[in-house]
Amino acid sequence: MKPDSTTIIKRYDRLAPYFDGMEAILEGLVFSRWRKRLWVKVKGEHILEVGVGTGKNFRYYPPNVRVIALDFSQKMLARAQQQQVRKNINVHLDLMDVEQLYYADNSFDTVVATFVFCSVPAPRKGLRELYRVCKPGGQVILLEHVLSANPLLAGIMRLLNPLVLAAVGANINRQTLKNVQACGFNQVLVDVHSGDIIKLIQAYK
């Protein structure tokens, strides 16, 4: 049986004190440059970050914009709030599940999620919510790790997925690009520097 949101939340609450340390090497070697590349693409004044986690994207927020950031884990959000206070980041934090956003339709110029949809139990439901709250002509930008296109590596990832999911609540076999393409966006682009497993996806409403 696939874990529901409550189960995933409990796992992230449990991991929150250790999360930054667990990802420190990958963050330094890989993730940080991709985050920087993503935030250069952000446009508009009203920005939503989904799955803010511990606030790893705060340092890349553009100036003079209104950012609302959310997470479904109270303890991850508490870590983000500590970062917000320590670094004086202009952001409003909300406790919320991406599968059920409370924002009005057509609210945001850009919606951002980084390494989030590996953990969303119903990813297309969450993506449709991003589409709904994005303004017409706006964009949803995702940075995600996805299932490899290499059949051998994909088979290994599928084999390991139950173990990774049980340990940290993340799926390593998601086909996020296909999920985005199925959610009604007018245009879906993949950054030319994207690799086999890490994809930077821009979807325009």
mmCIF file with all atom_site columns, C-alpha atoms in Angstrom:
data_model
loop_
_atom_site.group_PDB
_atom_site.id
_atom_site.type_symbol
_atom_site.label_atom_id
_atom_site.label_alt_id
_atom_site.label_comp_id
_atom_site.label_asym_id
_atom_site.label_entity_id
_atom_site.label_seq_id
_atom_site.pdbx_PDB_ins_code
_atom_site.Cartn_x
_atom_site.Cartn_y
_atom_site.Cartn_z
_atom_site.occupancy
_atom_site.B_iso_or_equiv
_atom_site.pdbx_formal_charge
_atom_site.auth_seq_id
_atom_site.auth_comp_id
_atom_site.auth_asym_id
_atom_site.auth_atom_id
_atom_site.pdbx_PDB_model_num
ATOM 1   C CA . MET A 1 1   ? 0.000  0.000  0.000   1.00 0.00 ? 1   MET A CA 1
ATOM 2   C CA . LYS A 1 2   ? 1.320  3.444  -0.915  1.00 0.00 ? 2   LYS A CA 1
ATOM 3   C CA . PRO A 1 3   ? 1.907  5.857  1.991   1.00 0.00 ? 3   PRO A CA 1
ATOM 4   C CA . ASP A 1 4   ? -0.603 8.686  2.356   1.00 0.00 ? 4   ASP A CA 1
ATOM 5   C CA . SER A 1 5   ? 0.217  12.301 3.185   1.00 0.00 ? 5   SER A CA 1
ATOM 6   C CA . THR A 1 6   ? -0.029 11.709 6.933   1.00 0.00 ? 6   THR A CA 1
ATOM 7   C CA . THR A 1 7   ? 2.591  8.953  6.776   1.00 0.00 ? 7   THR A CA 1
ATOM 8   C CA . ILE A 1 8   ? 4.947  11.068 4.645   1.00 0.00 ? 8   ILE A CA 1
ATOM 9   C CA . ILE A 1 9   ? 4.512  14.064 6.952   1.00 0.00 ? 9   ILE A CA 1
ATOM 10  C CA . LYS A 1 10  ? 5.482  11.958 9.975   1.00 0.00 ? 10  LYS A CA 1
ATOM 11  C CA . ARG A 1 11  ? 8.650  10.832 8.182   1.00 0.00 ? 11  ARG A CA 1
ATOM 12  C CA . TYR A 1 12  ? 9.673  14.391 7.330   1.00 0.00 ? 12  TYR A CA 1
ATOM 13  C CA . ASP A 1 13  ? 8.855  15.567 10.844  1.00 0.00 ? 13  ASP A CA 1
ATOM 14  C CA . ARG A 1 14  ? 11.156 12.831 12.122  1.00 0.00 ? 14  ARG A CA 1
ATOM 15  C CA . LEU A 1 15  ? 13.938 13.728 9.669   1.00 0.00 ? 15  LEU A CA 1
ATOM 16  C CA . ALA A 1 16  ? 13.703 17.519 10.023  1.00 0.00 ? 16  ALA A CA 1
ATOM 17  C CA . PRO A 1 17  ? 16.546 17.958 12.588  1.00 0.00 ? 17  PRO A CA 1
ATOM 18  C CA . TYR A 1 18  ? 18.929 15.921 10.425  1.00 0.00 ? 18  TYR A CA 1
ATOM 19  C CA . PHE A 1 19  ? 17.715 16.782 6.930   1.00 0.00 ? 19  PHE A CA 1
ATOM 20  C CA . ASP A 1 20  ? 20.270 19.427 5.962   1.00 0.00 ? 20  ASP A CA 1
ATOM 21  C CA . GLY A 1 21  ? 23.128 17.269 7.195   1.00 0.00 ? 21  GLY A CA 1
ATOM 22  C CA . MET A 1 22  ? 21.839 14.251 5.259   1.00 0.00 ? 22  MET A CA 1
ATOM 23  C CA . GLU A 1 23  ? 21.859 16.213 1.998   1.00 0.00 ? 23  GLU A CA 1
ATOM 24  C CA . ALA A 1 24  ? 24.918 18.390 2.631   1.00 0.00 ? 24  ALA A CA 1
ATOM 25  C CA . ILE A 1 25  ? 27.255 16.687 0.142   1.00 0.00 ? 25  ILE A CA 1
ATOM 26  C CA . LEU A 1 26  ? 24.710 16.524 -2.685  1.00 0.00 ? 26  LEU A CA 1
ATOM 27  C CA . GLU A 1 27  ? 23.604 20.069 -1.926  1.00 0.00 ? 27  GLU A CA 1
ATOM 28  C CA . GLY A 1 28  ? 27.143 21.382 -2.208  1.00 0.00 ? 28  GLY A CA 1
ATOM 29  C CA . LEU A 1 29  ? 28.159 19.394 -5.271  1.00 0.00 ? 29  LEU A CA 1
ATOM 30  C CA . VAL A 1 30  ? 24.942 19.296 -7.319  1.00 0.00 ? 30  VAL A CA 1
ATOM 31  C CA . PHE A 1 31  ? 21.712 20.745 -5.980  1.00 0.00 ? 31  PHE A CA 1
ATOM 32  C CA . SER A 1 32  ? 22.875 24.296 -5.183  1.00 0.00 ? 32  SER A CA 1
ATOM 33  C CA . ARG A 1 33  ? 23.872 25.128 -8.758  1.00 0.00 ? 33  ARG A CA 1
ATOM 34  C CA . TRP A 1 34  ? 20.560 23.799 -10.039 1.00 0.00 ? 34  TRP A CA 1
ATOM 35  C CA . ARG A 1 35  ? 18.653 25.885 -7.507  1.00 0.00 ? 35  ARG A CA 1
ATOM 36  C CA . LYS A 1 36  ? 20.523 28.984 -8.674  1.00 0.00 ? 36  LYS A CA 1
ATOM 37  C CA . ARG A 1 37  ? 19.752 28.145 -12.298 1.00 0.00 ? 37  ARG A CA 1
ATOM 38  C CA . LEU A 1 38  ? 16.053 27.736 -11.480 1.00 0.00 ? 38  LEU A CA 1
ATOM 39  C CA . TRP A 1 39  ? 15.613 31.026 -9.624  1.00 0.00 ? 39  TRP A CA 1
ATOM 40  C CA . VAL A 1 40  ? 17.110 33.010 -12.506 1.00 0.00 ? 40  VAL A CA 1
ATOM 41  C CA . LYS A 1 41  ? 14.051 31.898 -14.502 1.00 0.00 ? 41  LYS A CA 1
ATOM 42  C CA . VAL A 1 42  ? 11.521 33.211 -11.954 1.00 0.00 ? 42  VAL A CA 1
ATOM 43  C CA . LYS A 1 43  ? 9.371  36.097 -13.255 1.00 0.00 ? 43  LYS A CA 1
ATOM 44  C CA . GLY A 1 44  ? 6.732  38.350 -11.735 1.00 0.00 ? 44  GLY A CA 1
ATOM 45  C CA . GLU A 1 45  ? 6.086  39.840 -8.311  1.00 0.00 ? 45  GLU A CA 1
ATOM 46  C CA . HIS A 1 46  ? 3.858  37.187 -6.745  1.00 0.00 ? 46  HIS A CA 1
ATOM 47  C CA . ILE A 1 47  ? 5.769  33.936 -6.200  1.00 0.00 ? 47  ILE A CA 1
ATOM 48  C CA . LEU A 1 48  ? 4.756  30.682 -4.534  1.00 0.00 ? 48  LEU A CA 1
ATOM 49  C CA . GLU A 1 49  ? 7.295  28.122 -3.361  1.00 0.00 ? 49  GLU A CA 1
ATOM 50  C CA . VAL A 1 50  ? 5.798  24.700 -2.698  1.00 0.00 ? 50  VAL A CA 1
ATOM 51  C CA . GLY A 1 51  ? 7.664  22.334 -0.389  1.00 0.00 ? 51  GLY A CA 1
ATOM 52  C CA . VAL A 1 52  ? 9.964  24.935 1.153   1.00 0.00 ? 52  VAL A CA 1
ATOM 53  C CA . GLY A 1 53  ? 11.460 22.324 3.479   1.00 0.00 ? 53  GLY A CA 1
ATOM 54  C CA . THR A 1 54  ? 14.168 23.862 5.662   1.00 0.00 ? 54  THR A CA 1
ATOM 55  C CA . GLY A 1 55  ? 14.496 26.943 3.451   1.00 0.00 ? 55  GLY A CA 1
ATOM 56  C CA . LYS A 1 56  ? 17.324 25.937 1.134   1.00 0.00 ? 56  LYS A CA 1
ATOM 57  C CA . ASN A 1 57  ? 16.036 28.224 -1.622  1.00 0.00 ? 57  ASN A CA 1
ATOM 58  C CA . PHE A 1 58  ? 15.909 31.354 0.536   1.00 0.00 ? 58  PHE A CA 1
ATOM 59  C CA . ARG A 1 59  ? 19.347 32.535 -0.558  1.00 0.00 ? 59  ARG A CA 1
ATOM 60  C CA . TYR A 1 60  ? 18.224 32.543 -4.196  1.00 0.00 ? 60  TYR A CA 1
ATOM 61  C CA . TYR A 1 61  ? 15.007 34.549 -3.795  1.00 0.00 ? 61  TYR A CA 1
ATOM 62  C CA . PRO A 1 62  ? 15.018 37.548 -6.153  1.00 0.00 ? 62  PRO A CA 1
ATOM 63  C CA . PRO A 1 63  ? 14.720 41.017 -4.596  1.00 0.00 ? 63  PRO A CA 1
ATOM 64  C CA . ASN A 1 64  ? 11.503 43.040 -4.583  1.00 0.00 ? 64  ASN A CA 1
ATOM 65  C CA . VAL A 1 65  ? 9.117  40.108 -4.900  1.00 0.00 ? 65  VAL A CA 1
ATOM 66  C CA . ARG A 1 66  ? 6.376  38.772 -2.633  1.00 0.00 ? 66  ARG A CA 1
ATOM 67  C CA . VAL A 1 67  ? 7.087  35.122 -1.832  1.00 0.00 ? 67  VAL A CA 1
ATOM 68  C CA . ILE A 1 68  ? 4.720  32.755 -0.079  1.00 0.00 ? 68  ILE A CA 1
ATOM 69  C CA . ALA A 1 69  ? 6.315  29.428 0.833   1.00 0.00 ? 69  ALA A CA 1
ATOM 70  C CA . LEU A 1 70  ? 4.587  26.330 2.169   1.00 0.00 ? 70  LEU A CA 1
ATOM 71  C CA . ASP A 1 71  ? 5.298  22.870 3.461   1.00 0.00 ? 71  ASP A CA 1
ATOM 72  C CA . PHE A 1 72  ? 3.129  20.077 4.845   1.00 0.00 ? 72  PHE A CA 1
ATOM 73  C CA . SER A 1 73  ? 5.592  19.193 7.606   1.00 0.00 ? 73  SER A CA 1
ATOM 74  C CA . GLN A 1 74  ? 5.308  21.396 10.672  1.00 0.00 ? 74  GLN A CA 1
ATOM 75  C CA . LYS A 1 75  ? 8.829  20.539 11.819  1.00 0.00 ? 75  LYS A CA 1
ATOM 76  C CA . MET A 1 76  ? 10.397 21.236 8.416   1.00 0.00 ? 76  MET A CA 1
ATOM 77  C CA . LEU A 1 77  ? 8.530  24.533 8.347   1.00 0.00 ? 77  LEU A CA 1
ATOM 78  C CA . ALA A 1 78  ? 9.877  25.358 11.813  1.00 0.00 ? 78  ALA A CA 1
ATOM 79  C CA . ARG A 1 79  ? 13.405 24.894 10.484  1.00 0.00 ? 79  ARG A CA 1
ATOM 80  C CA . ALA A 1 80  ? 12.573 27.213 7.575   1.00 0.00 ? 80  ALA A CA 1
ATOM 81  C CA . GLN A 1 81  ? 11.246 29.799 10.039  1.00 0.00 ? 81  GLN A CA 1
ATOM 82  C CA . GLN A 1 82  ? 14.538 29.691 11.934  1.00 0.00 ? 82  GLN A CA 1
ATOM 83  C CA . GLN A 1 83  ? 16.359 30.390 8.661   1.00 0.00 ? 83  GLN A CA 1
ATOM 84  C CA . GLN A 1 84  ? 13.910 33.172 7.841   1.00 0.00 ? 84  GLN A CA 1
ATOM 85  C CA . VAL A 1 85  ? 14.599 34.948 11.139  1.00 0.00 ? 85  VAL A CA 1
ATOM 86  C CA . ARG A 1 86  ? 18.353 34.336 11.078  1.00 0.00 ? 86  ARG A CA 1
ATOM 87  C CA . LYS A 1 87  ? 18.794 35.642 7.514   1.00 0.00 ? 87  LYS A CA 1
ATOM 88  C CA . ASN A 1 88  ? 15.976 38.222 7.565   1.00 0.00 ? 88  ASN A CA 1
ATOM 89  C CA . ILE A 1 89  ? 14.228 36.689 4.533   1.00 0.00 ? 89  ILE A CA 1
ATOM 90  C CA . ASN A 1 90  ? 11.086 38.414 3.250   1.00 0.00 ? 90  ASN A CA 1
ATOM 91  C CA . VAL A 1 91  ? 8.766  35.410 2.981   1.00 0.00 ? 91  VAL A CA 1
ATOM 92  C CA . HIS A 1 92  ? 5.381  34.374 4.372   1.00 0.00 ? 92  HIS A CA 1
ATOM 93  C CA . LEU A 1 93  ? 5.306  30.733 5.539   1.00 0.00 ? 93  LEU A CA 1
ATOM 94  C CA . ASP A 1 94  ? 2.198  28.539 5.399   1.00 0.00 ? 94  ASP A CA 1
ATOM 95  C CA . LEU A 1 95  ? 1.515  25.013 6.658   1.00 0.00 ? 95  LEU A CA 1
ATOM 96  C CA . MET A 1 96  ? -0.297 23.393 3.745   1.00 0.00 ? 96  MET A CA 1
ATOM 97  C CA . ASP A 1 97  ? -0.469 20.306 1.514   1.00 0.00 ? 97  ASP A CA 1
ATOM 98  C CA . VAL A 1 98  ? 0.160  20.826 -2.202  1.00 0.00 ? 98  VAL A CA 1
ATOM 99  C CA . GLU A 1 99  ? -2.696 18.450 -2.991  1.00 0.00 ? 99  GLU A CA 1
ATOM 100 C CA . GLN A 1 100 ? -5.137 20.894 -1.389  1.00 0.00 ? 100 GLN A CA 1
ATOM 101 C CA . LEU A 1 101 ? -4.009 24.506 -1.688  1.00 0.00 ? 101 LEU A CA 1
ATOM 102 C CA . TYR A 1 102 ? -6.145 27.189 -0.057  1.00 0.00 ? 102 TYR A CA 1
ATOM 103 C CA . TYR A 1 103 ? -5.141 29.972 -2.452  1.00 0.00 ? 103 TYR A CA 1
ATOM 104 C CA . ALA A 1 104 ? -7.515 31.461 -5.027  1.00 0.00 ? 104 ALA A CA 1
ATOM 105 C CA . ASP A 1 105 ? -7.326 30.571 -8.698  1.00 0.00 ? 105 ASP A CA 1
ATOM 106 C CA . ASN A 1 106 ? -4.845 32.565 -10.818 1.00 0.00 ? 106 ASN A CA 1
ATOM 107 C CA . SER A 1 107 ? -2.947 34.002 -7.822  1.00 0.00 ? 107 SER A CA 1
ATOM 108 C CA . PHE A 1 108 ? 0.760  33.645 -8.687  1.00 0.00 ? 108 PHE A CA 1
ATOM 109 C CA . ASP A 1 109 ? 3.047  34.728 -11.519 1.00 0.00 ? 109 ASP A CA 1
ATOM 110 C CA . THR A 1 110 ? 5.492  31.885 -10.863 1.00 0.00 ? 110 THR A CA 1
ATOM 111 C CA . VAL A 1 111 ? 5.132  28.705 -8.810  1.00 0.00 ? 111 VAL A CA 1
ATOM 112 C CA . VAL A 1 112 ? 8.336  26.902 -7.793  1.00 0.00 ? 112 VAL A CA 1
ATOM 113 C CA . ALA A 1 113 ? 8.962  23.423 -6.409  1.00 0.00 ? 113 ALA A CA 1
ATOM 114 C CA . THR A 1 114 ? 12.391 21.874 -5.899  1.00 0.00 ? 114 THR A CA 1
ATOM 115 C CA . PHE A 1 115 ? 12.677 18.139 -5.215  1.00 0.00 ? 115 PHE A CA 1
ATOM 116 C CA . VAL A 1 116 ? 9.072  18.010 -4.012  1.00 0.00 ? 116 VAL A CA 1
ATOM 117 C CA . PHE A 1 117 ? 7.031  15.768 -6.289  1.00 0.00 ? 117 PHE A CA 1
ATOM 118 C CA . CYS A 1 118 ? 9.065  12.703 -5.365  1.00 0.00 ? 118 CYS A CA 1
ATOM 119 C CA . SER A 1 119 ? 7.198  12.889 -2.046  1.00 0.00 ? 119 SER A CA 1
ATOM 120 C CA . VAL A 1 120 ? 3.666  13.875 -3.076  1.00 0.00 ? 120 VAL A CA 1
ATOM 121 C CA . PRO A 1 121 ? 1.384  10.816 -2.805  1.00 0.00 ? 121 PRO A CA 1
ATOM 122 C CA . ALA A 1 122 ? -0.827 11.948 -5.736  1.00 0.00 ? 122 ALA A CA 1
ATOM 123 C CA . PRO A 1 123 ? 1.556  13.961 -7.933  1.00 0.00 ? 123 PRO A CA 1
ATOM 124 C CA . ARG A 1 124 ? -0.902 14.817 -10.703 1.00 0.00 ? 124 ARG A CA 1
ATOM 125 C CA . LYS A 1 125 ? -3.395 16.094 -8.153  1.00 0.00 ? 125 LYS A CA 1
ATOM 126 C CA . GLY A 1 126 ? -0.682 18.342 -6.750  1.00 0.00 ? 126 GLY A CA 1
ATOM 127 C CA . LEU A 1 127 ? 0.400  19.516 -10.193 1.00 0.00 ? 127 LEU A CA 1
ATOM 128 C CA . ARG A 1 128 ? -3.183 20.395 -11.098 1.00 0.00 ? 128 ARG A CA 1
ATOM 129 C CA . GLU A 1 129 ? -3.312 22.520 -7.956  1.00 0.00 ? 129 GLU A CA 1
ATOM 130 C CA . LEU A 1 130 ? -0.185 24.366 -9.121  1.00 0.00 ? 130 LEU A CA 1
ATOM 131 C CA . TYR A 1 131 ? -1.826 24.899 -12.497 1.00 0.00 ? 131 TYR A CA 1
ATOM 132 C CA . ARG A 1 132 ? -4.956 26.236 -10.807 1.00 0.00 ? 132 ARG A CA 1
ATOM 133 C CA . VAL A 1 133 ? -3.208 28.858 -8.650  1.00 0.00 ? 133 VAL A CA 1
ATOM 134 C CA . CYS A 1 134 ? -0.837 29.965 -11.428 1.00 0.00 ? 134 CYS A CA 1
ATOM 135 C CA . LYS A 1 135 ? -1.960 33.033 -13.381 1.00 0.00 ? 135 LYS A CA 1
ATOM 136 C CA . PRO A 1 136 ? -2.758 32.701 -17.106 1.00 0.00 ? 136 PRO A CA 1
ATOM 137 C CA . GLY A 1 137 ? 0.541  33.298 -18.897 1.00 0.00 ? 137 GLY A CA 1
ATOM 138 C CA . GLY A 1 138 ? 2.419  32.432 -15.716 1.00 0.00 ? 138 GLY A CA 1
ATOM 139 C CA . GLN A 1 139 ? 4.782  29.531 -15.168 1.00 0.00 ? 139 GLN A CA 1
ATOM 140 C CA . VAL A 1 140 ? 5.386  26.569 -12.919 1.00 0.00 ? 140 VAL A CA 1
ATOM 141 C CA . ILE A 1 141 ? 9.072  25.687 -12.524 1.00 0.00 ? 141 ILE A CA 1
ATOM 142 C CA . LEU A 1 142 ? 10.079 22.307 -11.144 1.00 0.00 ? 142 LEU A CA 1
ATOM 143 C CA . LEU A 1 143 ? 13.484 20.910 -10.230 1.00 0.00 ? 143 LEU A CA 1
ATOM 144 C CA . GLU A 1 144 ? 13.044 17.184 -9.755  1.00 0.00 ? 144 GLU A CA 1
ATOM 145 C CA . HIS A 1 145 ? 14.894 13.893 -9.764  1.00 0.00 ? 145 HIS A CA 1
ATOM 146 C CA . VAL A 1 146 ? 13.123 11.413 -12.031 1.00 0.00 ? 146 VAL A CA 1
ATOM 147 C CA . LEU A 1 147 ? 13.282 7.860  -13.287 1.00 0.00 ? 147 LEU A CA 1
ATOM 148 C CA . SER A 1 148 ? 16.271 7.266  -15.567 1.00 0.00 ? 148 SER A CA 1
ATOM 149 C CA . ALA A 1 149 ? 15.712 6.729  -19.285 1.00 0.00 ? 149 ALA A CA 1
ATOM 150 C CA . ASN A 1 150 ? 18.390 4.028  -19.174 1.00 0.00 ? 150 ASN A CA 1
ATOM 151 C CA . PRO A 1 151 ? 16.516 0.696  -18.911 1.00 0.00 ? 151 PRO A CA 1
ATOM 152 C CA . LEU A 1 152 ? 19.110 -0.929 -16.654 1.00 0.00 ? 152 LEU A CA 1
ATOM 153 C CA . LEU A 1 153 ? 19.364 2.011  -14.272 1.00 0.00 ? 153 LEU A CA 1
ATOM 154 C CA . ALA A 1 154 ? 15.583 2.457  -14.323 1.00 0.00 ? 154 ALA A CA 1
ATOM 155 C CA . GLY A 1 155 ? 15.170 -1.177 -13.295 1.00 0.00 ? 155 GLY A CA 1
ATOM 156 C CA . ILE A 1 156 ? 17.546 -0.697 -10.373 1.00 0.00 ? 156 ILE A CA 1
ATOM 157 C CA . MET A 1 157 ? 15.706 2.469  -9.314  1.00 0.00 ? 157 MET A CA 1
ATOM 158 C CA . ARG A 1 158 ? 12.355 0.675  -9.414  1.00 0.00 ? 158 ARG A CA 1
ATOM 159 C CA . LEU A 1 159 ? 13.821 -2.158 -7.353  1.00 0.00 ? 159 LEU A CA 1
ATOM 160 C CA . LEU A 1 160 ? 15.211 0.224  -4.714  1.00 0.00 ? 160 LEU A CA 1
ATOM 161 C CA . ASN A 1 161 ? 12.211 2.535  -4.635  1.00 0.00 ? 161 ASN A CA 1
ATOM 162 C CA . PRO A 1 162 ? 10.272 0.732  -1.847  1.00 0.00 ? 162 PRO A CA 1
ATOM 163 C CA . LEU A 1 163 ? 13.323 0.908  0.414   1.00 0.00 ? 163 LEU A CA 1
ATOM 164 C CA . VAL A 1 164 ? 13.932 4.611  -0.239  1.00 0.00 ? 164 VAL A CA 1
ATOM 165 C CA . LEU A 1 165 ? 10.240 5.392  0.162   1.00 0.00 ? 165 LEU A CA 1
ATOM 166 C CA . ALA A 1 166 ? 10.097 3.581  3.507   1.00 0.00 ? 166 ALA A CA 1
ATOM 167 C CA . ALA A 1 167 ? 13.244 5.302  4.762   1.00 0.00 ? 167 ALA A CA 1
ATOM 168 C CA . VAL A 1 168 ? 12.705 8.934  3.727   1.00 0.00 ? 168 VAL A CA 1
ATOM 169 C CA . GLY A 1 169 ? 9.287  9.176  2.075   1.00 0.00 ? 169 GLY A CA 1
ATOM 170 C CA . ALA A 1 170 ? 10.690 9.920  -1.401  1.00 0.00 ? 170 ALA A CA 1
ATOM 171 C CA . ASN A 1 171 ? 10.105 8.048  -4.639  1.00 0.00 ? 171 ASN A CA 1
ATOM 172 C CA . ILE A 1 172 ? 13.030 7.642  -7.041  1.00 0.00 ? 172 ILE A CA 1
ATOM 173 C CA . ASN A 1 173 ? 10.932 6.186  -9.865  1.00 0.00 ? 173 ASN A CA 1
ATOM 174 C CA . ARG A 1 174 ? 8.666  9.136  -10.688 1.00 0.00 ? 174 ARG A CA 1
ATOM 175 C CA . GLN A 1 175 ? 8.076  10.190 -14.303 1.00 0.00 ? 175 GLN A CA 1
ATOM 176 C CA . THR A 1 176 ? 7.459  13.809 -13.428 1.00 0.00 ? 176 THR A CA 1
ATOM 177 C CA . LEU A 1 177 ? 7.821  15.216 -16.932 1.00 0.00 ? 177 LEU A CA 1
ATOM 178 C CA . LYS A 1 178 ? 4.992  12.987 -18.183 1.00 0.00 ? 178 LYS A CA 1
ATOM 179 C CA . ASN A 1 179 ? 2.895  14.000 -15.186 1.00 0.00 ? 179 ASN A CA 1
ATOM 180 C CA . VAL A 1 180 ? 3.389  17.693 -15.964 1.00 0.00 ? 180 VAL A CA 1
ATOM 181 C CA . GLN A 1 181 ? 2.547  17.152 -19.621 1.00 0.00 ? 181 GLN A CA 1
ATOM 182 C CA . ALA A 1 182 ? -0.736 15.522 -18.582 1.00 0.00 ? 182 ALA A CA 1
ATOM 183 C CA . CYS A 1 183 ? -1.943 18.488 -16.508 1.00 0.00 ? 183 CYS A CA 1
ATOM 184 C CA . GLY A 1 184 ? -3.121 20.969 -19.124 1.00 0.00 ? 184 GLY A CA 1
ATOM 185 C CA . PHE A 1 185 ? -0.210 23.367 -19.500 1.00 0.00 ? 185 PHE A CA 1
ATOM 186 C CA . ASN A 1 186 ? 0.106  25.227 -22.811 1.00 0.00 ? 186 ASN A CA 1
ATOM 187 C CA . GLN A 1 187 ? 3.830  24.568 -23.136 1.00 0.00 ? 187 GLN A CA 1
ATOM 188 C CA . VAL A 1 188 ? 6.280  22.381 -21.223 1.00 0.00 ? 188 VAL A CA 1
ATOM 189 C CA . LEU A 1 189 ? 10.018 22.888 -21.636 1.00 0.00 ? 189 LEU A CA 1
ATOM 190 C CA . VAL A 1 190 ? 13.029 21.050 -20.210 1.00 0.00 ? 190 VAL A CA 1
ATOM 191 C CA . ASP A 1 191 ? 16.223 23.009 -19.577 1.00 0.00 ? 191 ASP A CA 1
ATOM 192 C CA . VAL A 1 192 ? 18.844 21.971 -22.120 1.00 0.00 ? 192 VAL A CA 1
ATOM 193 C CA . HIS A 1 193 ? 21.385 21.350 -19.357 1.00 0.00 ? 193 HIS A CA 1
ATOM 194 C CA . SER A 1 194 ? 19.137 18.830 -17.611 1.00 0.00 ? 194 SER A CA 1
ATOM 195 C CA . GLY A 1 195 ? 20.618 15.389 -17.157 1.00 0.00 ? 195 GLY A CA 1
ATOM 196 C CA . ASP A 1 196 ? 19.116 11.923 -17.214 1.00 0.00 ? 196 ASP A CA 1
ATOM 197 C CA . ILE A 1 197 ? 17.898 11.970 -13.616 1.00 0.00 ? 197 ILE A CA 1
ATOM 198 C CA . ILE A 1 198 ? 17.752 15.654 -12.618 1.00 0.00 ? 198 ILE A CA 1
ATOM 199 C CA . LYS A 1 199 ? 15.311 17.702 -14.701 1.00 0.00 ? 199 LYS A CA 1
ATOM 200 C CA . LEU A 1 200 ? 14.568 21.437 -14.660 1.00 0.00 ? 200 LEU A CA 1
ATOM 201 C CA . ILE A 1 201 ? 11.072 21.793 -16.086 1.00 0.00 ? 201 ILE A CA 1
ATOM 202 C CA . GLN A 1 202 ? 9.214  24.991 -17.050 1.00 0.00 ? 202 GLN A CA 1
ATOM 203 C CA . ALA A 1 203 ? 5.481  24.686 -17.651 1.00 0.00 ? 203 ALA A CA 1
ATOM 204 C CA . TYR A 1 204 ? 3.529  27.684 -18.976 1.00 0.00 ? 204 TYR A CA 1
ATOM 205 C CA . LYS A 1 205 ? -0.187 28.147 -18.334 1.00 0.00 ? 205 LYS A CA 1
#
